[in-house]
Protein backbone atom coordinates (compact mmCIF):
# COMPACT_ATOMS: atom_id res chain seq x y z
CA UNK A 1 22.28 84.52 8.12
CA UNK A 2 21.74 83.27 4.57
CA UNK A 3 21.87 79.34 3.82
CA UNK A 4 25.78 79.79 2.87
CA UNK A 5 27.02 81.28 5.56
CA UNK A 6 24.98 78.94 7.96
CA UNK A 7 26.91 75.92 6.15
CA UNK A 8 30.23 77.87 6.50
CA UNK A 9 29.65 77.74 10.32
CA UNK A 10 28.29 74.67 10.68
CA UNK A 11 31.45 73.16 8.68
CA UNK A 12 33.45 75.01 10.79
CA UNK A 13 31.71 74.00 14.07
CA UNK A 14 32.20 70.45 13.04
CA UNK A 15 36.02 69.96 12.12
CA UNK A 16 36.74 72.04 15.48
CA UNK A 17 34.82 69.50 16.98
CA UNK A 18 36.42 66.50 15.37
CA UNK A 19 39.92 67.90 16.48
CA UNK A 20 38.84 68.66 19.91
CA UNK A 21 36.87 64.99 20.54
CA UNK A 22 39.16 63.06 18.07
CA UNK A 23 36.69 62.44 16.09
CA UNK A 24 35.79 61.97 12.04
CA UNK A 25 32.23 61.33 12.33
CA UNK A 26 30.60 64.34 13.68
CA UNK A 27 27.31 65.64 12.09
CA UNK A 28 25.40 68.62 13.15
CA UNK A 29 22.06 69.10 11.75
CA UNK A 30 19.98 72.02 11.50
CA UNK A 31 16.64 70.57 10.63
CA UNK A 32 13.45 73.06 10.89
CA UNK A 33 10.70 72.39 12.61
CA UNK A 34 7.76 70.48 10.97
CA UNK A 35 4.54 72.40 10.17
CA UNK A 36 1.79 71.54 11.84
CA UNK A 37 3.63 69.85 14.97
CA UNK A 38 3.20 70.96 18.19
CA UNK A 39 5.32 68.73 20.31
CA UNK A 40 3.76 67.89 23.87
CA UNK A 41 4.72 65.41 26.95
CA UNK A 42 3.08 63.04 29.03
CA UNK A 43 4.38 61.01 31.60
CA UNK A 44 1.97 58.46 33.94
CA UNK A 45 3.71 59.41 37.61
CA UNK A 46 1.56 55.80 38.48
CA UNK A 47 3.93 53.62 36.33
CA UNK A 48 7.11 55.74 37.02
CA UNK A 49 9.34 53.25 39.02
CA UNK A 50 12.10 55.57 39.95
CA UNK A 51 15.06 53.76 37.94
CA UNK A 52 16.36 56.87 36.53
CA UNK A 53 17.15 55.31 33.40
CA UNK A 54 15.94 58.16 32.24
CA UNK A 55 18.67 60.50 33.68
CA UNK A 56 21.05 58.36 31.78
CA UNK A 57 20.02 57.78 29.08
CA UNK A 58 19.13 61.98 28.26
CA UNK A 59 22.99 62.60 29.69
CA UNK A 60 24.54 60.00 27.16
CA UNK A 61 21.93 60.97 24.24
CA UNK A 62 22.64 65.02 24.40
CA UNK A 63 26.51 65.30 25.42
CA UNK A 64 26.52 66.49 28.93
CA UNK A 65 29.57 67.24 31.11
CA UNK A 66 30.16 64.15 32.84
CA UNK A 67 32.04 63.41 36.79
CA UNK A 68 35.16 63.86 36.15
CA UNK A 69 37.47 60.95 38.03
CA UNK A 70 40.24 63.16 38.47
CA UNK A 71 37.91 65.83 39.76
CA UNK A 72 35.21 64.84 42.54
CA UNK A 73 33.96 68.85 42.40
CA UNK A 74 33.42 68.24 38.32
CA UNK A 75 29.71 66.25 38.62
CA UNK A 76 27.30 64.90 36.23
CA UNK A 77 24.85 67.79 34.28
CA UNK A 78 21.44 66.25 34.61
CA UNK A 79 18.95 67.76 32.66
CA UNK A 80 16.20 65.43 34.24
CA UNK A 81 15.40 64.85 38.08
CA UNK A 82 13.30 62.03 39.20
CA UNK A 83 12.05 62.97 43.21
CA UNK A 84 11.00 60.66 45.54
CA UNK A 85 7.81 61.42 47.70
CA UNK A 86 6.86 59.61 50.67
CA UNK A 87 3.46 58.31 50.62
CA UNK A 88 2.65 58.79 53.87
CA UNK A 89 5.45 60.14 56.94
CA UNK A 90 4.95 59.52 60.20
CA UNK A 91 5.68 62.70 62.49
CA UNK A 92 5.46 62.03 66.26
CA UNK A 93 2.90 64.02 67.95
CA UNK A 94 2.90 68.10 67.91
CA UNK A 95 1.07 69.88 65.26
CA UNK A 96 1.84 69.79 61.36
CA UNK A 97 3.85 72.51 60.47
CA UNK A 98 2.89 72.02 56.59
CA UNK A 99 -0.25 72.17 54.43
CA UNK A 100 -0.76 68.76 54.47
CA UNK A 101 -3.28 66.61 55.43
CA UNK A 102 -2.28 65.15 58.93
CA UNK A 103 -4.39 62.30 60.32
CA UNK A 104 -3.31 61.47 63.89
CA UNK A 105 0.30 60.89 63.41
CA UNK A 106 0.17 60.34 59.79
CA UNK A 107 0.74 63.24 57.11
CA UNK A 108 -0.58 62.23 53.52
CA UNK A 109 0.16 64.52 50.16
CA UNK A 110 2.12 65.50 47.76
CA UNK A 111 4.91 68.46 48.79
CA UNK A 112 7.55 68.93 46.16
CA UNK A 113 9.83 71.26 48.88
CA UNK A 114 10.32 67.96 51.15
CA UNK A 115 10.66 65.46 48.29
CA UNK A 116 14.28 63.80 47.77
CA UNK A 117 16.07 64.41 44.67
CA UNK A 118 19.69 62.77 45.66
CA UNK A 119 17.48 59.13 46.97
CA UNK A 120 20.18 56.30 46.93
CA UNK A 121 17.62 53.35 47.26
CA UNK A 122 19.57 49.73 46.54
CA UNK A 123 16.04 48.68 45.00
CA UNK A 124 13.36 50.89 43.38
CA UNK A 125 10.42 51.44 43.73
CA UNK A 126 10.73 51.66 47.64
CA UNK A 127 7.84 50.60 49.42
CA UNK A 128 6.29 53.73 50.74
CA UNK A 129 7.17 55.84 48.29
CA UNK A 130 6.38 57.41 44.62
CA UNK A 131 8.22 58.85 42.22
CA UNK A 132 7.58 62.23 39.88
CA UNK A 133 10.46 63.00 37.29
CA UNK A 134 10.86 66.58 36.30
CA UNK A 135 12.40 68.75 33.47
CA UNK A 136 12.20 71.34 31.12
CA UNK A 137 8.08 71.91 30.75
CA UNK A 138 8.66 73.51 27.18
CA UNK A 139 6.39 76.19 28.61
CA UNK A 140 4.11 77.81 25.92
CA UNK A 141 4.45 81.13 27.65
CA UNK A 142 8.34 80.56 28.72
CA UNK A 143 9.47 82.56 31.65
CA UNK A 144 13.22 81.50 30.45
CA UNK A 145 12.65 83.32 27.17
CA UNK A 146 11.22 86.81 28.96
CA UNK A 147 14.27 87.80 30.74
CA UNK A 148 16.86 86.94 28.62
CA UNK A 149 18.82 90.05 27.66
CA UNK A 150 20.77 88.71 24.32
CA UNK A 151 17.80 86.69 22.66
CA UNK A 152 19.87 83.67 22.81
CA UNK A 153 16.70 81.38 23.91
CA UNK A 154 13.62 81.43 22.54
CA UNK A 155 10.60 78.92 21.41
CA UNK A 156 10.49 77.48 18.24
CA UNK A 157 7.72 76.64 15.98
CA UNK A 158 7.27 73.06 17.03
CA UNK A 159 6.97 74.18 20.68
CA UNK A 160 10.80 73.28 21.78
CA UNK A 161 12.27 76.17 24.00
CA UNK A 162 15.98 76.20 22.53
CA UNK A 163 18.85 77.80 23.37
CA UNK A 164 22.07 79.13 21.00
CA UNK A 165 24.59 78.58 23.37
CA UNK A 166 27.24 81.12 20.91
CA UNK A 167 24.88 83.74 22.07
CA UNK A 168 24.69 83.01 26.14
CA UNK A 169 26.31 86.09 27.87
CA UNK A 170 26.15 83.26 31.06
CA UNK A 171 24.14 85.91 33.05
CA UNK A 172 21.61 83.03 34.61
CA UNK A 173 18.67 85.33 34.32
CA UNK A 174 16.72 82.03 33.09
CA UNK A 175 17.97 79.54 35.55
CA UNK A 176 16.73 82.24 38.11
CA UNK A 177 12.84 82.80 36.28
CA UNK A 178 12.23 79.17 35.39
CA UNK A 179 10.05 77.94 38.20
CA UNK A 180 11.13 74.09 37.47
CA UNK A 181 14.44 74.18 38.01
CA UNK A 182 15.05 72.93 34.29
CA UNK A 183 17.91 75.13 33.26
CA UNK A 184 21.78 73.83 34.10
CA UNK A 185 24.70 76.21 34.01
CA UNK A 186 28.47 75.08 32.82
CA UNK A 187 30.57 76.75 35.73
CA UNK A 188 33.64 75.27 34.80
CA UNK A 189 35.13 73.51 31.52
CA UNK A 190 32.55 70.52 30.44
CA UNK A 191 34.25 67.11 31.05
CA UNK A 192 32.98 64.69 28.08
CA UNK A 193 35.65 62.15 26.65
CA UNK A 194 35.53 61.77 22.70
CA UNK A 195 35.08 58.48 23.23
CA UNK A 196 31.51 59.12 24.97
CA UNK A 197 30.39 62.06 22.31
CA UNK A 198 27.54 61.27 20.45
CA UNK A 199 28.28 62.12 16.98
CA UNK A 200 24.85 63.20 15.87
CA UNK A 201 23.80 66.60 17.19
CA UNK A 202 21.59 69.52 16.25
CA UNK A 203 22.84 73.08 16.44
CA UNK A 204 20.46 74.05 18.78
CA UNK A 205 20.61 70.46 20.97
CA UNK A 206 23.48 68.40 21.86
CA UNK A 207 26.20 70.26 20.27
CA UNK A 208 28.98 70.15 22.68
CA UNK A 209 28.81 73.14 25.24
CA UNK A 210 31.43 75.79 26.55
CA UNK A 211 31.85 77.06 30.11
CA UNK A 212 29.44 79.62 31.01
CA UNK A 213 26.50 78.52 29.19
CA UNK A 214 23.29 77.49 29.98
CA UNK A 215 21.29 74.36 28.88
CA UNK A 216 18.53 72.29 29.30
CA UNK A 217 15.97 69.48 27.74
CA UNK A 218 15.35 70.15 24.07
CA UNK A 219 12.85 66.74 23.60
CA UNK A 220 16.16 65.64 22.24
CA UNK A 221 15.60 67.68 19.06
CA UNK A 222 18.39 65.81 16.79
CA UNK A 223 15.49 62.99 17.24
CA UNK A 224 12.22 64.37 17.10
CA UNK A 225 12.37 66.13 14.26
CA UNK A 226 13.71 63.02 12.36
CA UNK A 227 10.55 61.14 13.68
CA UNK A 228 12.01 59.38 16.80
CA UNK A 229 10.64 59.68 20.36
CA UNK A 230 13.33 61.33 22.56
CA UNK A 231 15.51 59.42 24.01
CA UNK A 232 13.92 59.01 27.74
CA UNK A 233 10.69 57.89 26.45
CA UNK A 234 12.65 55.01 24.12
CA UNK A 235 14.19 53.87 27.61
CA UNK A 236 11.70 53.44 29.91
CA UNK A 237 11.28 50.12 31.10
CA UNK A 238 7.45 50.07 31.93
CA UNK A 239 5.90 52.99 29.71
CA UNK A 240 5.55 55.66 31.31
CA UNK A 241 6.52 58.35 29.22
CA UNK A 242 4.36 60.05 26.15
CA UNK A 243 5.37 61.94 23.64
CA UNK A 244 4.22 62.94 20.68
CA UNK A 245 1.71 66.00 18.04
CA UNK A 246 -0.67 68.05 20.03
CA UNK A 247 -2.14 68.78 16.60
CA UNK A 248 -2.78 65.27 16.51
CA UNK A 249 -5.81 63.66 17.49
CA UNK A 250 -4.66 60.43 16.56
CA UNK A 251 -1.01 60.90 18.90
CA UNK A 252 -0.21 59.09 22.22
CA UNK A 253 0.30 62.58 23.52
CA UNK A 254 -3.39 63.54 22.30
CA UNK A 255 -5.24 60.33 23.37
CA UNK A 256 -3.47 60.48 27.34
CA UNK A 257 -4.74 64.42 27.48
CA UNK A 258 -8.54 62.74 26.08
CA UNK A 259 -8.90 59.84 28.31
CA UNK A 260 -6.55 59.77 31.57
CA UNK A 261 -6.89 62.29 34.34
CA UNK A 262 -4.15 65.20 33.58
CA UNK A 263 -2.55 67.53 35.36
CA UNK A 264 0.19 70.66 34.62
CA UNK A 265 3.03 71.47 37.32
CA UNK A 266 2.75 74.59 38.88
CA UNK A 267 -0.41 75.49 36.21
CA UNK A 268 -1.53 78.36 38.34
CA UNK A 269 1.70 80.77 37.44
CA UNK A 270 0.59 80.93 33.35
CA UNK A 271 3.73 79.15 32.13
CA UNK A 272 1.03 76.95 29.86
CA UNK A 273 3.94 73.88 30.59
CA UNK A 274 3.35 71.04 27.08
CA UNK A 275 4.69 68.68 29.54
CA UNK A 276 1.66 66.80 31.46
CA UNK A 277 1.48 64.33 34.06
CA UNK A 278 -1.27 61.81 34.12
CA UNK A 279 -3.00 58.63 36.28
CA UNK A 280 -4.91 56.04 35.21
């Protein structure tokens, strides 16, 4: 597509999306990645409190479907889950059925399967328990990108696994390779009220979606290439998030992988995941 026709579209994109959200404000951008930037992730699963701020923030940054009130089947796309782990569960005599550790009547460890995504605590953190958010990993070696049959994801420059949601087919060949759960299909109509649109979208971001389509975490793109952190690291409360150049020895991002204790999720399948956790 030559730089004309791209503006043609992208004009286009944004008056039918100023009719459809009654809007006059909308601006897509289709800023290129940086040389030399290598965008990576670290969050400190010590700090992490569990608020989800977060969740919300990432939903109300990068357009997602929202509940519907007039539909309780129409939920919330999340593109970020935070699960709760117990520290330690006590299990009343028999013998462990799991990997775990299991002293006496105590089982201690970390098992993602019997963690608790939909947690409703009236206070976080709980006493007992931890907390590990997970999204997209921006995988280096993308499982997402493999299977799909139109080419309509890929991995950019800058490291950002993106998605052009005009090319999705809505076959949900990457929500079934992606080992994180990261990917979120639109099965019906996305519910997001003009008055909740954020104006300022990337093509390959927060653009409003259509039914059928996947998405997923793009490190808030419309921000980081303008030099902001994404929008989940700018809300948490005590710090726990990371973000920044893996080609920089001077970044947060750099100095966490140099000094804390790091690990990868799931490291041992070759995904090569830029998003790390990390203890002090």
């Amino acid at each position: 597509m030559t730089p004309e026709e791209k503006k043609t579209v992208i004009k286009r994109l944004e008056e039918k999306y100023d009719r459809e959200y009654g809007r006059n404000d909308i601006e897509i951008m289709t800023t290129d990645a940086i040389p030399g930037v290598l965008f990576g992730y670290a969050l400190n699963i010590q700090k992490c409190i569990g608020c989800r701020r977060c969740v919300y923030a990432c939903v109300k940054e990068n357009n997602q479907s929202r509940h519907d009130p007039n539909d309780p089947s129409r939920l919330q796309i999340q593109w970020i889950r935070v699960l709760e782990f117990d520290k330690f569960k006590y299990k009343s005599g028999g013998e462990s059925s799991d990997f775990r550790s299991q002293f006496g009547n105590l089982q201690a460890g970390v098992d993602i399967e019997q963690s608790e995504n939909y947690y409703n605590s009236p206070n976080v953190p709980q006493s007992g328990h931890f907390y590990m958010p997970v999204q997209c990993q921006q995988c280096e070696r993308p499982p997402c990108v493999k299977v799909c049959p139109t080419k309509a994801t890929w991995r950019e420059p800058d490291g950002i696994v993106v998605i052009d949601y005009s090319w999705c087919i809505g076959c949900r060949f990457c929500l079934a390779a992606c080992p994180y759960w990261a990917r979120r299909f639109n099965w019906g109509i996305p519910y997001l009220p003009g008055k909740d649109l954020n104006p300022v979208m990337h093509y390959l971001g927060n653009r409003p979606r259509m039914r059928g389509v996947a998405e997923k975490c793009t490190f808030c793109i419309q921000r980081t290439r303008k030099g902001k952190y994404p929008a989940c690291v700018e809300i948490c409360p005590v710090g726990a998030r990371k973000f920044g150049n893996l080609l920089d020895p001077e970044s947060e991002v750099r100095k966490v992988l140099a000094e804390k204790r790091v690990f990868r999720l799931k490291e041992e399948l070759g995904t090569d995941p830029k998003f790390f956790y990390f203890m002090e």
